[in-house]
Amino acid sequence: MHPVSAEPLDLQIYLESTLKPDDGLLQRLVRDTYAHTVHPRMLGGPVLASLLRVLVALRPPRRILEIGTFTGYTTIQLARAARDAEIWTCEPVEAHASIAARYLEEARVAARVHLALATAQELIPTLVAPFDLVFLDGDKADYPEYLSLVRPLLPVGALLVADNTLWGGKVANSAVNDARTEALRTFNSLLANDPEFTTSILPVRDGVTLAVRC
């Protein structure tokens, strides 16, 4: 999810032009998302998906946890890229989860995806370690809590990816102090100063954090 991309619009357009277009199923999912949800820009989008595919190719995961399914765009991208992986994903909004479930079935990846109608706080305590890849894209106000919750699930070498960590540039603006922006500042600081993670924030779209457990 992103409020405003940290990248200039012309650069966003150029980046998307370098990628293969989404197939028909994903294009329909995007159209359905814009037609039937209040905040369709919460979709991950093709640039983020391309980065996730590269990360998966570098070290194919067997178990993936995604916080924030929304309508399933990124979930499908992860499932297609990591063909031998099982994915656990959670979405607390029933209307969003319903769209995701339908497209996961149509994409023929539903058998490997455990979709929970739940918050991260409800799902994570039920899970058993380890997870090779955790992708955070839920409520930004909860990012510091997510970090605390997923830490026990991440063995050495596991990858944590978090979307929207630059938050439209708001994290760098000291005049902005709403709850989500402050939470993201806290999350970024926690990871940057945590000796158990090697971390980098990439200025891709709205900011993508990569952190390897060490």
Tab-separated table of C-alpha atoms in Angstrom:
chain	number	residue	atom	x	y	z
A	1	MET	CA	0.000	0.000	0.000
A	2	HIS	CA	1.309	3.469	-0.714
A	3	PRO	CA	-0.058	7.028	-0.353
A	4	VAL	CA	2.169	8.653	-2.959
A	5	SER	CA	5.188	7.025	-4.535
A	6	ALA	CA	8.542	8.483	-3.564
A	7	GLU	CA	9.513	8.265	-7.234
A	8	PRO	CA	8.627	10.953	-9.808
A	9	LEU	CA	5.686	9.942	-11.997
A	10	ASP	CA	7.737	9.865	-15.201
A	11	LEU	CA	10.227	7.508	-13.559
A	12	GLN	CA	7.407	5.226	-12.372
A	13	ILE	CA	6.033	5.086	-15.905
A	14	TYR	CA	9.480	4.342	-17.321
A	15	LEU	CA	10.148	1.570	-14.793
A	16	GLU	CA	6.845	-0.111	-15.576
A	17	SER	CA	7.573	0.168	-19.301
A	18	THR	CA	10.708	-1.976	-18.845
A	19	LEU	CA	8.685	-4.877	-17.424
A	20	LYS	CA	6.629	-7.537	-19.135
A	21	PRO	CA	2.932	-6.646	-18.905
A	22	ASP	CA	0.802	-8.524	-16.397
A	23	ASP	CA	-1.076	-11.471	-17.850
A	24	GLY	CA	-4.827	-11.376	-18.351
A	25	LEU	CA	-5.634	-12.787	-14.920
A	26	LEU	CA	-3.628	-10.143	-13.073
A	27	GLN	CA	-5.023	-7.406	-15.284
A	28	ARG	CA	-8.547	-8.525	-14.379
A	29	LEU	CA	-7.601	-8.650	-10.706
A	30	VAL	CA	-6.364	-5.052	-10.915
A	31	ARG	CA	-9.574	-3.947	-12.644
A	32	ASP	CA	-11.701	-5.717	-10.030
A	33	THR	CA	-9.677	-4.113	-7.263
A	34	TYR	CA	-10.234	-0.633	-8.670
A	35	ALA	CA	-13.927	-1.358	-9.193
A	36	HIS	CA	-14.714	-2.948	-5.841
A	37	THR	CA	-12.378	-1.545	-3.171
A	38	VAL	CA	-12.129	1.853	-1.521
A	39	HIS	CA	-8.331	2.114	-1.657
A	40	PRO	CA	-7.224	0.294	-4.834
A	41	ARG	CA	-3.741	1.809	-4.721
A	42	MET	CA	-2.978	-0.588	-1.908
A	43	LEU	CA	-2.083	-2.999	-4.736
A	44	GLY	CA	1.594	-3.891	-4.760
A	45	GLY	CA	2.041	-3.249	-8.472
A	46	PRO	CA	4.406	-4.603	-11.125
A	47	VAL	CA	7.604	-2.826	-10.017
A	48	LEU	CA	7.408	-4.250	-6.507
A	49	ALA	CA	6.448	-7.640	-7.938
A	50	SER	CA	9.531	-7.653	-10.170
A	51	LEU	CA	11.757	-6.993	-7.149
A	52	LEU	CA	10.116	-9.809	-5.206
A	53	ARG	CA	10.631	-12.190	-8.132
A	54	VAL	CA	14.351	-11.363	-8.198
A	55	LEU	CA	14.657	-11.908	-4.447
A	56	VAL	CA	12.877	-15.254	-4.709
A	57	ALA	CA	15.125	-16.311	-7.599
A	58	LEU	CA	18.271	-15.474	-5.619
A	59	ARG	CA	17.316	-17.781	-2.768
A	60	PRO	CA	14.169	-19.808	-3.399
A	61	PRO	CA	12.113	-19.934	-0.198
A	62	ARG	CA	10.142	-22.938	0.979
A	63	ARG	CA	7.912	-21.090	3.457
A	64	ILE	CA	6.668	-17.515	2.976
A	65	LEU	CA	4.639	-15.312	5.292
A	66	GLU	CA	2.805	-12.330	3.824
A	67	ILE	CA	1.201	-9.754	6.115
A	68	GLY	CA	-1.508	-7.962	4.144
A	69	THR	CA	-3.031	-9.970	1.298
A	70	PHE	CA	-5.363	-7.191	0.111
A	71	THR	CA	-6.847	-8.644	-3.119
A	72	GLY	CA	-4.036	-11.106	-3.779
A	73	TYR	CA	-1.916	-9.453	-6.475
A	74	THR	CA	1.385	-9.844	-4.635
A	75	THR	CA	0.354	-13.210	-3.225
A	76	ILE	CA	-0.091	-14.588	-6.730
A	77	GLN	CA	3.200	-13.068	-7.865
A	78	LEU	CA	5.017	-14.712	-4.945
A	79	ALA	CA	3.311	-18.068	-5.511
A	80	ARG	CA	4.207	-18.064	-9.196
A	81	ALA	CA	7.825	-17.088	-8.521
A	82	ALA	CA	8.333	-19.557	-5.657
A	83	ARG	CA	6.766	-22.649	-7.183
A	84	ASP	CA	7.904	-24.999	-4.419
A	85	ALA	CA	6.880	-22.730	-1.552
A	86	GLU	CA	3.925	-22.712	0.783
A	87	ILE	CA	2.560	-19.261	1.605
A	88	TRP	CA	0.710	-18.093	4.689
A	89	THR	CA	-1.069	-14.772	4.199
A	90	CYS	CA	-3.599	-12.773	6.191
A	91	GLU	CA	-6.239	-10.190	5.316
A	92	PRO	CA	-8.676	-8.838	7.927
A	93	VAL	CA	-11.171	-7.314	5.468
A	94	GLU	CA	-13.594	-9.969	4.228
A	95	ALA	CA	-14.397	-8.216	0.931
A	96	HIS	CA	-10.690	-8.056	0.074
A	97	ALA	CA	-10.044	-11.650	1.113
A	98	SER	CA	-12.981	-12.823	-1.010
A	99	ILE	CA	-11.483	-11.283	-4.141
A	100	ALA	CA	-8.080	-12.734	-3.281
A	101	ALA	CA	-9.486	-16.233	-2.739
A	102	ARG	CA	-11.246	-16.186	-6.095
A	103	TYR	CA	-8.135	-15.157	-8.005
A	104	LEU	CA	-5.854	-17.529	-6.102
A	105	GLU	CA	-8.107	-20.367	-7.251
A	106	GLU	CA	-8.145	-19.089	-10.812
A	107	ALA	CA	-4.352	-18.751	-10.799
A	108	ARG	CA	-4.146	-22.390	-9.640
A	109	VAL	CA	-1.974	-21.569	-6.651
A	110	ALA	CA	-4.615	-21.817	-3.913
A	111	ALA	CA	-3.447	-25.286	-2.861
A	112	ARG	CA	-0.150	-23.780	-1.689
A	113	VAL	CA	-1.582	-20.609	-0.151
A	114	HIS	CA	-3.075	-20.548	3.338
A	115	LEU	CA	-5.286	-17.447	3.302
A	116	ALA	CA	-6.496	-16.396	6.752
A	117	LEU	CA	-9.298	-13.909	7.320
A	118	ALA	CA	-7.394	-12.418	10.238
A	119	THR	CA	-5.045	-9.722	11.408
A	120	ALA	CA	-1.332	-10.384	11.679
A	121	GLN	CA	-1.705	-10.258	15.445
A	122	GLU	CA	-4.227	-13.102	15.218
A	123	LEU	CA	-2.372	-15.247	12.674
A	124	ILE	CA	1.286	-15.030	13.666
A	125	PRO	CA	0.989	-16.635	17.141
A	126	THR	CA	-0.505	-19.730	15.478
A	127	LEU	CA	2.454	-20.231	13.127
A	128	VAL	CA	5.474	-22.465	13.589
A	129	ALA	CA	8.985	-21.391	12.582
A	130	PRO	CA	10.919	-21.213	10.357
A	131	PHE	CA	9.979	-18.908	7.499
A	132	ASP	CA	12.507	-18.139	4.768
A	133	LEU	CA	10.785	-14.956	3.572
A	134	VAL	CA	8.446	-12.564	5.370
A	135	PHE	CA	6.769	-9.766	3.423
A	136	LEU	CA	5.176	-6.934	5.403
A	137	ASP	CA	2.475	-4.904	3.677
A	138	GLY	CA	-0.195	-4.535	6.344
A	139	ASP	CA	-1.232	-1.552	8.454
A	140	LYS	CA	1.759	0.776	8.637
A	141	ALA	CA	0.878	1.807	12.193
A	142	ASP	CA	1.559	-1.789	13.244
A	143	TYR	CA	4.966	-2.252	11.572
A	144	PRO	CA	6.964	-2.088	14.846
A	145	GLU	CA	4.656	-4.715	16.350
A	146	TYR	CA	4.942	-6.879	13.221
A	147	LEU	CA	8.723	-6.828	13.598
A	148	SER	CA	8.464	-8.078	17.162
A	149	LEU	CA	5.976	-10.780	16.184
A	150	VAL	CA	7.861	-12.186	13.179
A	151	ARG	CA	11.340	-12.124	14.703
A	152	PRO	CA	10.996	-15.591	16.305
A	153	LEU	CA	9.933	-17.023	12.933
A	154	LEU	CA	13.079	-15.868	11.114
A	155	PRO	CA	16.194	-18.066	11.247
A	156	VAL	CA	19.651	-16.841	10.317
A	157	GLY	CA	19.696	-16.078	6.594
A	158	ALA	CA	15.958	-15.424	6.338
A	159	LEU	CA	14.796	-12.332	4.481
A	160	LEU	CA	12.370	-9.712	5.759
A	161	VAL	CA	10.864	-7.394	3.119
A	162	ALA	CA	8.721	-4.416	4.111
A	163	ASP	CA	6.818	-2.198	1.692
A	164	ASN	CA	6.058	1.544	1.978
A	165	THR	CA	8.839	2.333	4.421
A	166	LEU	CA	9.495	5.783	2.920
A	167	TRP	CA	5.740	6.539	2.965
A	168	GLY	CA	5.650	9.075	0.173
A	169	GLY	CA	8.682	10.821	1.668
A	170	LYS	CA	6.776	11.626	4.863
A	171	VAL	CA	9.304	9.819	7.072
A	172	ALA	CA	11.897	12.443	6.101
A	173	ASN	CA	9.611	15.400	6.852
A	174	SER	CA	9.876	16.376	10.521
A	175	ALA	CA	6.653	18.381	10.256
A	176	VAL	CA	4.661	15.175	9.633
A	177	ASN	CA	3.882	13.241	12.810
A	178	ASP	CA	0.724	11.207	12.203
A	179	ALA	CA	0.545	7.708	13.699
A	180	ARG	CA	1.520	5.769	10.568
A	181	THR	CA	4.464	8.022	9.736
A	182	GLU	CA	5.761	7.862	13.305
A	183	ALA	CA	5.368	4.085	13.332
A	184	LEU	CA	7.358	3.753	10.121
A	185	ARG	CA	10.109	5.982	11.515
A	186	THR	CA	10.230	3.737	14.569
A	187	PHE	CA	10.293	0.597	12.414
A	188	ASN	CA	13.092	1.959	10.225
A	189	SER	CA	15.124	2.954	13.278
A	190	LEU	CA	14.591	-0.380	15.009
A	191	LEU	CA	15.873	-2.334	12.021
A	192	ALA	CA	18.750	0.047	11.310
A	193	ASN	CA	20.021	-0.360	14.882
A	194	ASP	CA	19.316	-4.065	15.321
A	195	PRO	CA	22.526	-6.149	15.380
A	196	GLU	CA	20.551	-9.227	14.332
A	197	PHE	CA	19.648	-7.762	10.929
A	198	THR	CA	21.607	-6.420	7.983
A	199	THR	CA	19.269	-3.829	6.497
A	200	SER	CA	18.883	-1.536	3.503
A	201	ILE	CA	16.003	0.697	2.407
A	202	LEU	CA	15.637	0.821	-1.369
A	203	PRO	CA	14.024	3.937	-2.912
A	204	VAL	CA	11.791	1.720	-5.053
A	205	ARG	CA	8.223	3.028	-5.416
A	206	ASP	CA	7.292	4.036	-1.871
A	207	GLY	CA	10.366	2.549	-0.221
A	208	VAL	CA	11.144	-1.157	0.202
A	209	THR	CA	13.175	-2.371	3.158
A	210	LEU	CA	15.292	-5.509	2.844
A	211	ALA	CA	16.614	-7.035	6.060
A	212	VAL	CA	18.535	-10.312	6.360
A	213	ARG	CA	18.616	-12.081	9.723
A	214	CYS	CA	22.244	-12.579	10.728
